[in-house]
Coordinates of C-alpha atoms in Angstrom, one line a residue:
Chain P
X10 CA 0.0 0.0 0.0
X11 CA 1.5 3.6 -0.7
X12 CA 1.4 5.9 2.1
X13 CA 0.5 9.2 2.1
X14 CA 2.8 12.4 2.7
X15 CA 1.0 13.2 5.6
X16 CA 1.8 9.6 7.7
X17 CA 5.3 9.4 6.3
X18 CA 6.2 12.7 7.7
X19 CA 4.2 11.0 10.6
X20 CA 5.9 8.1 10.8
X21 CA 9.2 9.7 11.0
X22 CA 8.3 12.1 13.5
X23 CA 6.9 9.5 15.5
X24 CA 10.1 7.8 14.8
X25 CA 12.0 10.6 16.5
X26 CA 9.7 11.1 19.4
X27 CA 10.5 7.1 20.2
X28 CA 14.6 7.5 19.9
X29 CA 14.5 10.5 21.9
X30 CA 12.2 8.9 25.0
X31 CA 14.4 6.5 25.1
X32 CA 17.6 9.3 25.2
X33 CA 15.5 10.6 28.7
X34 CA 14.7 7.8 30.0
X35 CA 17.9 8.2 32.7
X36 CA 16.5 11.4 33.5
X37 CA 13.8 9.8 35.1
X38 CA 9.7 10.4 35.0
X39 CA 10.1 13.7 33.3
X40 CA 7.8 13.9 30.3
X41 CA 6.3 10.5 30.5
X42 CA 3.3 13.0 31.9
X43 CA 2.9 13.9 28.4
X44 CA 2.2 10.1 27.1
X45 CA -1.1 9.6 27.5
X46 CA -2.8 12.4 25.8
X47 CA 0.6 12.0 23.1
X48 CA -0.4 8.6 22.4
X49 CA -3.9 9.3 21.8
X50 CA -3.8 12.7 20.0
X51 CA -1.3 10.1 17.8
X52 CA -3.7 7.3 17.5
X53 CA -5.8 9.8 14.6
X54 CA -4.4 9.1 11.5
X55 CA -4.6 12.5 10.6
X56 CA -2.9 14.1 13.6
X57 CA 0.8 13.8 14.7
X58 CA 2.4 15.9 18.1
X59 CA 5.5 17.3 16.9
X60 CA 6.7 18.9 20.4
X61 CA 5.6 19.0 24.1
X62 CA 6.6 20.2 27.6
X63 CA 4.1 18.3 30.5
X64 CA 4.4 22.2 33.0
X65 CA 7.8 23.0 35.0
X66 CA 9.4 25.0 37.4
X67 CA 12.1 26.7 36.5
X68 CA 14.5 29.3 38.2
X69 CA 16.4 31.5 36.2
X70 CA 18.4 35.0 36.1
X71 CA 17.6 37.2 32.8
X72 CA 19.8 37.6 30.5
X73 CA 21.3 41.1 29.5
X74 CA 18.1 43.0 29.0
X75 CA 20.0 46.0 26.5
X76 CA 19.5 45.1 22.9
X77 CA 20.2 48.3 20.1
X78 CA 19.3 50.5 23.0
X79 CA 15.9 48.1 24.0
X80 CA 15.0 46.8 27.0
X81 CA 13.9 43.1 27.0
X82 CA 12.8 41.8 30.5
X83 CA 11.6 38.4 31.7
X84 CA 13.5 36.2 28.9
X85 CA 16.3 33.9 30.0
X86 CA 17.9 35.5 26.3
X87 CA 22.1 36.0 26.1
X88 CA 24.0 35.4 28.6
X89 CA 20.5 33.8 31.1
X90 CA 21.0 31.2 33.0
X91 CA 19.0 28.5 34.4
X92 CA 19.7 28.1 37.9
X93 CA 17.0 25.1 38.7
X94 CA 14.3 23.7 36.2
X95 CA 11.7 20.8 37.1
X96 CA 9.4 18.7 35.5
X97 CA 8.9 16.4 38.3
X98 CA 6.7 17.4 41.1
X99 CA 9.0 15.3 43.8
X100 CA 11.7 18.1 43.1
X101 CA 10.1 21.2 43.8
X102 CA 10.4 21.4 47.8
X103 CA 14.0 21.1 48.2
X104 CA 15.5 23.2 44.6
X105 CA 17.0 26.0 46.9
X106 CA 19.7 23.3 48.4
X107 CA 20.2 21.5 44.9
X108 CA 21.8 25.0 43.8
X109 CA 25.6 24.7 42.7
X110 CA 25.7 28.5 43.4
X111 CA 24.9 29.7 46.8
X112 CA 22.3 32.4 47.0
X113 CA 22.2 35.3 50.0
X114 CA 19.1 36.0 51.1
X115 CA 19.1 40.0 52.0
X116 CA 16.3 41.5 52.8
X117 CA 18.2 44.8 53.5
X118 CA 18.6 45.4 49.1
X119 CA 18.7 48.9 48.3
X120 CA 15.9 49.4 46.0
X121 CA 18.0 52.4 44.4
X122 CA 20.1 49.8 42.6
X123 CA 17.4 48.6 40.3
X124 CA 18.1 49.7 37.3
X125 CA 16.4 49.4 33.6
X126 CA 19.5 46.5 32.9
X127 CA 19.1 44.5 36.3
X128 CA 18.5 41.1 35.7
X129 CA 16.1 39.7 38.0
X130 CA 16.2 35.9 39.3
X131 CA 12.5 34.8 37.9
X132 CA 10.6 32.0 39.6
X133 CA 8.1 30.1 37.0
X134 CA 5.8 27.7 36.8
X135 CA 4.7 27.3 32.8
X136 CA 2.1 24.6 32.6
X137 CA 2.2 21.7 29.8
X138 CA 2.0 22.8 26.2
X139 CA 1.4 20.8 23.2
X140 CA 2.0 20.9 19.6
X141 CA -0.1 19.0 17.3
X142 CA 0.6 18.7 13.3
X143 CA -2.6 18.6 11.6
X144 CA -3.3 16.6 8.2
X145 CA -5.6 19.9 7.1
X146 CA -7.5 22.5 8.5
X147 CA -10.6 20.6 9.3
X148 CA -8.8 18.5 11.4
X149 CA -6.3 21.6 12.9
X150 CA -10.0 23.1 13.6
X151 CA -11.5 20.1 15.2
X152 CA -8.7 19.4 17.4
X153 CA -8.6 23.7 18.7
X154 CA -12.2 23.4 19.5
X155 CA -11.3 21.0 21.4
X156 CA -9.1 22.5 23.6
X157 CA -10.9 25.7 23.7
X158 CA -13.6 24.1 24.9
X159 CA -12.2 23.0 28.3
X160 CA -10.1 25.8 29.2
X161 CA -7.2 25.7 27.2
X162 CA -8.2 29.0 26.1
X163 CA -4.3 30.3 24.9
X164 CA -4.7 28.1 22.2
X165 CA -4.0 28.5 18.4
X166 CA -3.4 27.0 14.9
X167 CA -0.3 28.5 13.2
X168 CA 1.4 27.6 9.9
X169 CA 1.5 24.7 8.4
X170 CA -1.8 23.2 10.4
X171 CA 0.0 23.1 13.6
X172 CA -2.2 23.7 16.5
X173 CA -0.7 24.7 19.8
X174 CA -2.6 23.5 23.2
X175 CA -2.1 26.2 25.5
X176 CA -3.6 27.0 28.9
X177 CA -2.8 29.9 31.5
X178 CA -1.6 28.4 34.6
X179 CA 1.4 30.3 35.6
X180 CA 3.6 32.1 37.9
X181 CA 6.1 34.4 36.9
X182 CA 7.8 35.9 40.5
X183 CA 10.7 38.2 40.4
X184 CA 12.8 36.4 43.8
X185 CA 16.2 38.1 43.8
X186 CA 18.6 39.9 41.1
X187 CA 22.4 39.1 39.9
X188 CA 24.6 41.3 42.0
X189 CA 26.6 43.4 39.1
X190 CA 29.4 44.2 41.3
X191 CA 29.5 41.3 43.6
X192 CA 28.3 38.5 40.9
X193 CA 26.4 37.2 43.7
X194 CA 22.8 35.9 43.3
X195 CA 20.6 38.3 46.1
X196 CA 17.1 36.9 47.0
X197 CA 14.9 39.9 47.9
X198 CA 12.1 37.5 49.4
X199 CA 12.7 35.2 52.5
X200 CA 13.1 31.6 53.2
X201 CA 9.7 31.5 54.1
X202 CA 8.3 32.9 51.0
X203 CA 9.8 30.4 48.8
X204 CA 8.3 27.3 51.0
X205 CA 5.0 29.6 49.8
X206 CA 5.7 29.3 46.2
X207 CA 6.7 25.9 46.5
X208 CA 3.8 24.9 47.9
X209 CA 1.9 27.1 45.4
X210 CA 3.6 25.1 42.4
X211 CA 2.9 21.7 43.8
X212 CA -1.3 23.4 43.6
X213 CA -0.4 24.3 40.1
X214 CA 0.9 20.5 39.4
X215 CA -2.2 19.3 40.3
X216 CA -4.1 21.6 38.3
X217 CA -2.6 20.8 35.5
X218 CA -2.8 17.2 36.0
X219 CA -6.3 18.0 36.2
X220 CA -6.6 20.2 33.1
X221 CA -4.4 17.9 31.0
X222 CA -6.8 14.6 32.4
X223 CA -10.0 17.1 31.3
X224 CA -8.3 17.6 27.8
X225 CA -7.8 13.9 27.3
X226 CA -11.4 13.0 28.2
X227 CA -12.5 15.5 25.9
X228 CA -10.0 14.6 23.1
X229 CA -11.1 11.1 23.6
X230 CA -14.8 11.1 23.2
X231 CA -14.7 14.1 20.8
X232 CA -12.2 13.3 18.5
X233 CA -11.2 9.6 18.9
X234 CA -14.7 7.8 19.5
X235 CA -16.9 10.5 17.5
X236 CA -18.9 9.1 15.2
X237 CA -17.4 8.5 11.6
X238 CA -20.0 11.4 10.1
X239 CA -19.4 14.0 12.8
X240 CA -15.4 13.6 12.2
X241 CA -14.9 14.5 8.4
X242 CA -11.1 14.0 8.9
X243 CA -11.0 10.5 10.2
X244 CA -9.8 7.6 7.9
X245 CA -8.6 4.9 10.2
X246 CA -8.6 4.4 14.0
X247 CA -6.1 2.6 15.5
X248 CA -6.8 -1.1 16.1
X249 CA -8.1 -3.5 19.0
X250 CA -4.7 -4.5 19.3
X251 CA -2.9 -1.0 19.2
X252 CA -5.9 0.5 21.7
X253 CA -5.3 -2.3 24.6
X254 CA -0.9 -1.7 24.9
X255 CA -2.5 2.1 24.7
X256 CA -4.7 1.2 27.3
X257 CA -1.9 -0.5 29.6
X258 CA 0.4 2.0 29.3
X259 CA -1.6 4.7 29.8
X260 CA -3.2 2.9 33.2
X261 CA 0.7 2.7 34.6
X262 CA 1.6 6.2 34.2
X263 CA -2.5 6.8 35.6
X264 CA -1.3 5.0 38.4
X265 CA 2.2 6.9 39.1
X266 CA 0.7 10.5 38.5
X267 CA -1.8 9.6 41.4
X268 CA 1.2 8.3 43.6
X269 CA 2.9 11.2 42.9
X270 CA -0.1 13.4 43.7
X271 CA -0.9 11.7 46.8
X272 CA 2.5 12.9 48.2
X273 CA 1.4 16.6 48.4
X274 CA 0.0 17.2 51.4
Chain J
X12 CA -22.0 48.8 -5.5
X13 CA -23.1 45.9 -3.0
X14 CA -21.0 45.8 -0.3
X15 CA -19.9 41.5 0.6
X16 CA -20.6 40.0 3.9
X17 CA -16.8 40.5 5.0
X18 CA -17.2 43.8 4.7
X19 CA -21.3 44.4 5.9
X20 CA -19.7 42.7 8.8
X21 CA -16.4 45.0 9.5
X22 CA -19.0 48.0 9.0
X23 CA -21.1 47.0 12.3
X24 CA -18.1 46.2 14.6
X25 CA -16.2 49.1 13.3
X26 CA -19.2 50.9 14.3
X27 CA -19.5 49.3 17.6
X28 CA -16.2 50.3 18.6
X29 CA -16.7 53.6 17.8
X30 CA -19.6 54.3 19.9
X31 CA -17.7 52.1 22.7
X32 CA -14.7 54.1 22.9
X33 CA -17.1 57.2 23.1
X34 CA -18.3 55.7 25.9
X35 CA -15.4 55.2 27.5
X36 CA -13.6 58.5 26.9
X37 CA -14.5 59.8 30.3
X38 CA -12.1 57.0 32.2
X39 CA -9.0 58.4 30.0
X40 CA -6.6 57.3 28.1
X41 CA -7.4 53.6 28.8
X42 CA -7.5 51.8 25.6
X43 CA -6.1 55.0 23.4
X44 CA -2.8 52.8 23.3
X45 CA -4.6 50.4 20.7
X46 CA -5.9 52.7 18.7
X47 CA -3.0 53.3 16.1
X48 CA -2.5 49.2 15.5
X49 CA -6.2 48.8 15.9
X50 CA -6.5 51.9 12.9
X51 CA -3.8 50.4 10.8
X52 CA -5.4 46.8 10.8
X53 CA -8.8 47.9 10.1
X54 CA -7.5 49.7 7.2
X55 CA -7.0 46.4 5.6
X56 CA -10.0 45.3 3.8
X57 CA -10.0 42.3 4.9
X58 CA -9.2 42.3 8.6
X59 CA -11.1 43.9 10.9
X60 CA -9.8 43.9 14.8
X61 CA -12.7 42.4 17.4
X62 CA -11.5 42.8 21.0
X63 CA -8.1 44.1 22.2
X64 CA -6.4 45.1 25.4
X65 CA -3.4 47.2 25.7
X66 CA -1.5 45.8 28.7
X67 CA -2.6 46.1 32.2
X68 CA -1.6 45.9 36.3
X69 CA -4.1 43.9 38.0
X70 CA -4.1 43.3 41.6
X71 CA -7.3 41.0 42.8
X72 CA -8.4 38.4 45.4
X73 CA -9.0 34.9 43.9
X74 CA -12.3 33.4 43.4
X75 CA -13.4 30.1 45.0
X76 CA -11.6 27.5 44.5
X77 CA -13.1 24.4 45.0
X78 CA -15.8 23.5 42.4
X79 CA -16.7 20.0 42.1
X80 CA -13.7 18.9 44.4
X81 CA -11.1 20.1 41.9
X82 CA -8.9 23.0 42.7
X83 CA -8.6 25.4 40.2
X84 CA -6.2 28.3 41.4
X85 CA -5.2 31.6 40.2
X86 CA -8.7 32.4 38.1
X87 CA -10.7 35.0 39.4
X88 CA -13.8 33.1 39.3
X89 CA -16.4 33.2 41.2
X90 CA -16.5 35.2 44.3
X91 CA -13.1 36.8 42.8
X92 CA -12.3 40.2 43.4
X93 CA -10.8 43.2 41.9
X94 CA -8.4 45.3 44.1
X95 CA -7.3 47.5 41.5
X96 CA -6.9 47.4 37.8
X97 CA -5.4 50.2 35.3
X98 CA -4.2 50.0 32.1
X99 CA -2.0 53.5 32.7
X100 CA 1.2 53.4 33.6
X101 CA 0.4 56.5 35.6
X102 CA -1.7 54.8 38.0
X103 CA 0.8 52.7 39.0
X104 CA 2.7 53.8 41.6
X105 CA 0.2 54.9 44.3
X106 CA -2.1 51.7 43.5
X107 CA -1.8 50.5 47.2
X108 CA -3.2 54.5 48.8
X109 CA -6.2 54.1 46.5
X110 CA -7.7 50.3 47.4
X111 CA -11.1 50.7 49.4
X112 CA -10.5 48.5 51.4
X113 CA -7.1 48.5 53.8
X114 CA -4.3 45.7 53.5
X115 CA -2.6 44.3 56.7
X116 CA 1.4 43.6 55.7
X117 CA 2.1 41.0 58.0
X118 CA 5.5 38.9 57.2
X119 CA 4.4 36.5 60.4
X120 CA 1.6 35.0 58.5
X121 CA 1.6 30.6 59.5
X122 CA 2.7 28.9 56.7
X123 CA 0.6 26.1 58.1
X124 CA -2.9 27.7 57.4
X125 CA -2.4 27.8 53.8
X126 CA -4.1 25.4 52.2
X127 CA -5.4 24.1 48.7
X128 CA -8.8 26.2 49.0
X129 CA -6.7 29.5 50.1
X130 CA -7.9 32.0 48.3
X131 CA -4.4 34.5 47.4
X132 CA -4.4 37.7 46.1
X133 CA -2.2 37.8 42.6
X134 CA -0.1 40.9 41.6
X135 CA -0.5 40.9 37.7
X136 CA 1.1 42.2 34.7
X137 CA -0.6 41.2 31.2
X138 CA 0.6 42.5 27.8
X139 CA -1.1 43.6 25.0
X140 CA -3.5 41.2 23.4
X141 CA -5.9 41.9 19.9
X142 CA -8.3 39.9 18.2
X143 CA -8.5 40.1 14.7
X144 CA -11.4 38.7 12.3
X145 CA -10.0 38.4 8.9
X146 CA -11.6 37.5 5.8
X147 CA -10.2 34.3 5.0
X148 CA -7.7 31.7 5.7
X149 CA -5.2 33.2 3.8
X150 CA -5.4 36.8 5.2
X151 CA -5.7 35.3 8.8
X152 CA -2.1 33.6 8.1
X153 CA -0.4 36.6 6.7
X154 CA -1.4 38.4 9.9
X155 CA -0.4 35.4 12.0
X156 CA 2.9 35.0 10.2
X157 CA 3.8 38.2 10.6
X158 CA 2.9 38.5 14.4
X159 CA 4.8 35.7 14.7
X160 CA 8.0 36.9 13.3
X161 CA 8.2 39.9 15.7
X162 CA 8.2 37.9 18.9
X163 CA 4.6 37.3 19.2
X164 CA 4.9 33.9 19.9
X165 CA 1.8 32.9 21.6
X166 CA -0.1 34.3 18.7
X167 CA -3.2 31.7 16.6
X168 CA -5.4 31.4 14.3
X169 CA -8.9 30.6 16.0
X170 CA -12.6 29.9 14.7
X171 CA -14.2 31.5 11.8
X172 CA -10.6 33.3 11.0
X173 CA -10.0 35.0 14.0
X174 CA -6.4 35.2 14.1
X175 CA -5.2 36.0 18.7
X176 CA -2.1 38.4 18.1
X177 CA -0.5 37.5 21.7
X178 CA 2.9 37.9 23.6
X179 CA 4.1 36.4 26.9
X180 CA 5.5 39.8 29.3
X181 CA 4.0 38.8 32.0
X182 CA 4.0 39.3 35.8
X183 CA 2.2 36.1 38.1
X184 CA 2.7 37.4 42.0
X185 CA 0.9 35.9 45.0
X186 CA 1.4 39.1 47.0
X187 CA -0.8 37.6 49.9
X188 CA -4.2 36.1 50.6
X189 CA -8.0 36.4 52.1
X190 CA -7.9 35.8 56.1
X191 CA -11.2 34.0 56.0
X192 CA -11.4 34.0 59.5
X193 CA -11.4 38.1 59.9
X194 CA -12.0 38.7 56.3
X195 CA -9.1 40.6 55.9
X196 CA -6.6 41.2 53.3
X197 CA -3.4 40.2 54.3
X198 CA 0.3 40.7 52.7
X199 CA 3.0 38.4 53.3
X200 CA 5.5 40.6 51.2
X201 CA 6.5 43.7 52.3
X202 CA 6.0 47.6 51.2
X203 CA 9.3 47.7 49.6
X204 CA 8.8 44.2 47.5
X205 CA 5.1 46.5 45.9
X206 CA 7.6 49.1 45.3
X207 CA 9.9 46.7 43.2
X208 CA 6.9 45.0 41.5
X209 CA 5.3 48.1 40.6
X210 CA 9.0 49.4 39.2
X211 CA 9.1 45.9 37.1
X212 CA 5.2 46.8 35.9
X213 CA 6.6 50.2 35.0
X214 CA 9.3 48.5 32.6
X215 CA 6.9 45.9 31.4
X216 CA 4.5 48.9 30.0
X217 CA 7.7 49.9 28.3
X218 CA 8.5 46.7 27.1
X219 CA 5.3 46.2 26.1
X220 CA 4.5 49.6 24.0
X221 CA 7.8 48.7 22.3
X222 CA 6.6 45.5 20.9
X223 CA 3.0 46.9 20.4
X224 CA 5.2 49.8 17.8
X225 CA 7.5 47.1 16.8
X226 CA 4.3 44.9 15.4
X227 CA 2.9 47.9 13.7
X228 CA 5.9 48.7 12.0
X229 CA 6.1 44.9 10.8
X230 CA 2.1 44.8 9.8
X231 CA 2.4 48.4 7.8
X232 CA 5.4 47.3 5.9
X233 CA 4.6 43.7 5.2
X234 CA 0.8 43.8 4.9
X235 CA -0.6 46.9 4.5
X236 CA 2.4 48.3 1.9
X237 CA 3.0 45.0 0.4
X238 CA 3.0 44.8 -3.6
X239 CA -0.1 43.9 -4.7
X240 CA 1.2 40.2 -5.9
X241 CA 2.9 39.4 -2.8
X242 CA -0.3 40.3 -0.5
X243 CA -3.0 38.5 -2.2
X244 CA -6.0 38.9 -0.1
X245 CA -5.6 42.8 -0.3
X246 CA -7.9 44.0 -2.7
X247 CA -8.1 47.6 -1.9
X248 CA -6.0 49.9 0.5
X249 CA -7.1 53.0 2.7
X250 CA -7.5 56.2 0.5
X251 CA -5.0 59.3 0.5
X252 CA -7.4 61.2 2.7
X253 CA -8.4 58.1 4.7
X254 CA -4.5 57.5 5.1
X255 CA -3.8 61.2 6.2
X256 CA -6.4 61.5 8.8
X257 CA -5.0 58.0 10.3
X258 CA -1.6 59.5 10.6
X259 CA -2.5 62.6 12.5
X260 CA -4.5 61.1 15.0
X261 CA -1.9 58.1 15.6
X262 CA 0.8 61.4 15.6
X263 CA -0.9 62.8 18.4
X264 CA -1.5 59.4 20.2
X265 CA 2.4 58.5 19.7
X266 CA 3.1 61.8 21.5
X267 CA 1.5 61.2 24.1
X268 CA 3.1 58.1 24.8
X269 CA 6.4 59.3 24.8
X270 CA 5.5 61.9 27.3
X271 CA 3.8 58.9 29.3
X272 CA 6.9 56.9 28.8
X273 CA 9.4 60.3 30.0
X274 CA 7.9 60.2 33.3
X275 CA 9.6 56.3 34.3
X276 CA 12.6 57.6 36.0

């Protein structure tokens, strides 16, 4: 049988997506979050996911904000640098002692010293994001309303039929700033206030568990078991065979995220 | 001549806005930032703009939380409040004097009596945002494309054409939370952290009117002053006169931003 262009540029992204898994897997449970909904949004001939990020923490200082006389903030840009990043939930509550760089905690910052140039130390949570390559626009469309549907409400098709799942879970909290003349990394919060965030971001986890649980659902019934009429883009489903190792793998990682979960509190 | 349905269609929200932003005049300069990119796109025959924000502070009290025994956090949602919102970079720095109600800072909050359904008060900063209806598929992706290569990355193409022209400046602060048992507001950062926020609000506004020029620049040159065959969904540009009177009036408007942005330091 000849393929179609569509499932051979499929085929080798999926291809891709398979070698590089395997590349993480030391790394541990990192996006293994995103398998479920992958392999189901993957399971419609007509639809492929082409990148993916399952929501992180990250701490970072800016890079240098001065560009041709512009000011850029909030971007980890030239010369940023990551100083923690998490996918894992079991990570979050003890980042601060994983640093290689010690931090000073200094309450006593003269506020004088912020400039237009200072790069601030950024504390983020960004929740998961998906990008999903589309065999046309009926199916790009399908897919979006979708996702608008149940909150993801950031979302958007872009070139080439590519649709990107996007919902607004987020913090973005300025903790501390790069010392110019010290090169030390000053937190202008307290100890305290981090164990806040942290225990914020562990809230935000779960929502987006949640959200990306909701999605899946919807996906699901919407997309995956809607009748053949209602979905104009749907040739083949995946078969009996393909849908129970689905099923099996999906049920594991079910069963790890609500281990995980159940650590919280 | 009979007019098409695009264009019947552009006519009544064009005239919608008008008598909107009539209504709104009182309040200030509010949404005046918008108007110059909101004037340029709508003299695009084919794109007309449908709902836009220029960038604002927030500061509000979260809804409830708990619906259905999921958590959803950071929303305003029901029972949400508003503290203060402005989309002036004037009103920033006094925001705190003018809230009805007072604040209590009080850095010995109990970490312990935080919990999933605490409702926080969030300290935001969110960037320009436009909608944009445009005739067709082919229109919608110019505008996208375009948005897209000046750094508006979180930009999409929506339903019936609507093309989400988005960037991510953001600020996501829990500043402090709802004492449900006195019902009062209280901080858990300090005076001097506000001060720092609301400088970093002050440099997103700037950021954010430098990216809002910065995407006009890029939609007059490659969209509206495009050859004919290179753009073609453009079927008829803005007359001379129409042309003048849009550049006198975004003159003025430009003006006044720079004097808005002169008083930063």
């Amino acid at each position: 049988m000849v393929q179609d262009a569509f499932q051979q540029k499929k085929e080798h992204i999926l291809a891709e997506i398979k070698s590089s898994s395997l590349d993480l897997s030391p790394k541990g449970t990192i996006d293994e979050l995103c398998f479920p909904i992958m392999n189901l949004i993957n399971a419609h001939m007509d639809m492929v996911t082409t990148s993916s990020c399952s929501g992180r923490l990250s701490v970072f200082v800016e890079g240098n904000k001065v560009h041709d006389k512009e000011i850029k903030t909030g971007g980890k840009g030239e010369g940023g640098k990551w100083l923690f990043v998490t996918h894992d939930r079991e990570q979050v509550k003890s980042w601060i002692e994983k640093l290689e760089e010690p931090v000073i905690f200094q309450s006593e910052y003269n506020l004088k010293r912020m400039g237009a140039s200072t790069r601030y130390i950024l504390y983020k949570y960004e929740p998961f994001i998906l990008h999903v390559k589309c065999r046309d626009f009926s199916s790009a469309s399908t897919l979006f309303n979708t996702a608008m549907s149940c909150g993801f409400r950031e979302s958007g098709i872009g070139s080439n039929n590519i649709v990107a799942l996007r919902i607004n879970i987020k913090l973005d909290v300025p903790i501390g700033y790069l010392d110019e003349l010290t090169g030390k990394l000053v937190f202008f919060v307290d100890p305290k206030y981090i164990e806040l965030m942290d225990y914020i971001t562990l809230s935000k986890f779960t929502e987006n568990a949640n959200k990306m649980q909701e999605l899946y659902n919807k996906i699901e019934a919407h997309i995956l078991k809607a009748p053949r009429e209602a979905s104009k883009g749907l040739k083949k489903l995946e078969t009996k065979e393909e849908r129970r190792e689905r099923k099996i793998k999906e049920g594991l990682l079910r069963q790890k995220m609500i281990r995980s979960q159940d650590t919280q509190n």
